[in-house]
PDB file of C-alpha atoms in Angstrom:
ATOM      1  CA  LEU A   1     -14.394  13.017 -22.048  1.00  0.00           C
ATOM      2  CA  GLY A   2     -12.387   9.190 -21.798  1.00  0.00           C
ATOM      3  CA  GLY A   3      -9.598   8.173 -19.429  1.00  0.00           C
ATOM      4  CA  PHE A   4      -8.389  10.887 -17.877  1.00  0.00           C
ATOM      5  CA  ARG A   5      -5.295  11.784 -15.089  1.00  0.00           C
ATOM      6  CA  ALA A   6      -5.942  13.691 -11.875  1.00  0.00           C
ATOM      7  CA  SER A   7      -4.183  15.427  -9.290  1.00  0.00           C
ATOM      8  CA  LEU A   8      -5.615  16.793  -6.220  1.00  0.00           C
ATOM      9  CA  THR A   9      -3.631  18.939  -3.676  1.00  0.00           C
ATOM     10  CA  PHE A  10      -5.703  18.699   0.281  1.00  0.00           C
ATOM     11  CA  ARG A  11      -4.903  21.818   2.023  1.00  0.00           C
ATOM     12  CA  PHE A  12      -5.830  22.318   6.023  1.00  0.00           C
ATOM     13  CA  LYS A  13      -5.426  24.763   8.093  1.00  0.00           C
ATOM     14  CA  ARG A  14      -2.157  23.883  10.646  1.00  0.00           C
ATOM     15  CA  PRO A  15      -4.141  23.858  14.239  1.00  0.00           C
ATOM     16  CA  ALA A  16      -1.783  25.468  16.954  1.00  0.00           C
ATOM     17  CA  LYS A  17      -0.792  22.448  18.205  1.00  0.00           C
ATOM     18  CA  PRO A  18      -0.654  19.998  15.698  1.00  0.00           C
ATOM     19  CA  VAL A  19      -0.327  16.558  17.098  1.00  0.00           C
ATOM     20  CA  ARG A  20       2.012  15.717  13.124  1.00  0.00           C
ATOM     21  CA  ASP A  21       3.586  17.210  10.792  1.00  0.00           C
ATOM     22  CA  TYR A  22       0.820  16.627   8.054  1.00  0.00           C
ATOM     23  CA  PRO A  23      -3.616  16.544   8.049  1.00  0.00           C
ATOM     24  CA  PRO A  24      -4.404  13.338   9.913  1.00  0.00           C
ATOM     25  CA  ILE A  25      -7.000  12.123   8.039  1.00  0.00           C
ATOM     26  CA  ASP A  26      -7.806   9.521   4.986  1.00  0.00           C
ATOM     27  CA  ILE A  27      -6.580  10.672   1.790  1.00  0.00           C
ATOM     28  CA  ASP A  28      -8.268   8.085   0.070  1.00  0.00           C
ATOM     29  CA  LYS A  29     -11.496   9.093   1.860  1.00  0.00           C
ATOM     30  CA  LEU A  30     -10.926  12.296   0.095  1.00  0.00           C
ATOM     31  CA  CYS A  31     -10.120  11.543  -2.776  1.00  0.00           C
ATOM     32  CA  ARG A  32     -12.624   9.218  -2.880  1.00  0.00           C
ATOM     33  CA  SER A  33     -15.791  11.840  -2.072  1.00  0.00           C
ATOM     34  CA  ASN A  34     -13.831  14.474  -4.719  1.00  0.00           C
ATOM     35  CA  LEU A  35     -14.071  12.424  -7.965  1.00  0.00           C
ATOM     36  CA  ASP A  36     -17.498  11.369  -6.405  1.00  0.00           C
ATOM     37  CA  GLY A  37     -18.384  14.935  -6.304  1.00  0.00           C
ATOM     38  CA  MET A  38     -17.172  15.132 -10.353  1.00  0.00           C
ATOM     39  CA  VAL A  39     -18.876  13.042 -11.347  1.00  0.00           C
ATOM     40  CA  SER A  40     -21.911  14.124  -9.656  1.00  0.00           C
ATOM     41  CA  GLY A  41     -21.208  17.365 -10.534  1.00  0.00           C
ATOM     42  CA  GLY A  42     -20.716  16.438 -14.264  1.00  0.00           C
ATOM     43  CA  ILE A  43     -17.450  17.389 -14.733  1.00  0.00           C
ATOM     44  CA  VAL A  44     -16.014  13.449 -15.689  1.00  0.00           C
ATOM     45  CA  GLU A  45     -18.557  11.363 -16.627  1.00  0.00           C
ATOM     46  CA  ASP A  46     -16.824   8.159 -14.662  1.00  0.00           C
ATOM     47  CA  ASP A  47     -14.411   7.725 -12.001  1.00  0.00           C
ATOM     48  CA  ARG A  48     -13.641   4.480 -12.980  1.00  0.00           C
ATOM     49  CA  HIS A  49     -11.935   5.986 -16.002  1.00  0.00           C
ATOM     50  CA  CYS A  50      -9.374   7.467 -14.329  1.00  0.00           C
ATOM     51  CA  VAL A  51      -5.699   6.062 -15.131  1.00  0.00           C
ATOM     52  CA  TYR A  52      -3.425   8.280 -12.914  1.00  0.00           C
ATOM     53  CA  LEU A  53      -4.142   9.705  -9.886  1.00  0.00           C
ATOM     54  CA  THR A  54      -1.555  11.915  -7.565  1.00  0.00           C
ATOM     55  CA  ALA A  55      -2.590  13.277  -4.562  1.00  0.00           C
ATOM     56  CA  LYS A  56      -0.540  15.011  -1.505  1.00  0.00           C
ATOM     57  CA  LYS A  57      -2.777  16.799   1.773  1.00  0.00           C
ATOM     58  CA  GLU A  58      -0.675  19.362   3.942  1.00  0.00           C
ATOM     59  CA  TYR A  59      -1.210  22.227   6.303  1.00  0.00           C
ATOM     60  CA  HIS A  60      -1.166  25.701   4.342  1.00  0.00           C
ATOM     61  CA  GLU A  61      -2.446  29.257   5.055  1.00  0.00           C
ATOM     62  CA  HIS A  62      -5.215  28.838   2.518  1.00  0.00           C
ATOM     63  CA  PRO A  63      -7.166  25.912   2.675  1.00  0.00           C
ATOM     64  CA  GLY A  64      -9.182  23.850  -0.262  1.00  0.00           C
ATOM     65  CA  VAL A  65      -8.699  21.357  -2.417  1.00  0.00           C
ATOM     66  CA  ILE A  66      -6.967  22.073  -6.143  1.00  0.00           C
ATOM     67  CA  ILE A  67      -8.178  19.862  -8.927  1.00  0.00           C
ATOM     68  CA  ARG A  68      -6.208  19.151 -11.917  1.00  0.00           C
ATOM     69  CA  ILE A  69      -7.926  16.774 -14.351  1.00  0.00           C
ATOM     70  CA  ASP A  70      -6.119  16.168 -17.851  1.00  0.00           C
ATOM     71  CA  PRO A  71      -6.751  13.631 -20.477  1.00  0.00           C
ATOM     72  CA  ALA A  72      -4.861  10.735 -20.551  1.00  0.00           C
TER      73      ALA A  72
END
């Protein structure tokens, strides 16, 4: 796989009394750890080949992460 595009949607369970309308977690750290995991898992050769990255964090009833990888 050469250059690739990545889209990540991070979903978190809404706390009983949220401080904000969005999860108070650094989105750049979420992206970095997931891209590193994709390298370790052999999904992509190296995260430096990511040429386009979109990320979103939200509260959702089904927590987790949705990852989409496409060729650049």
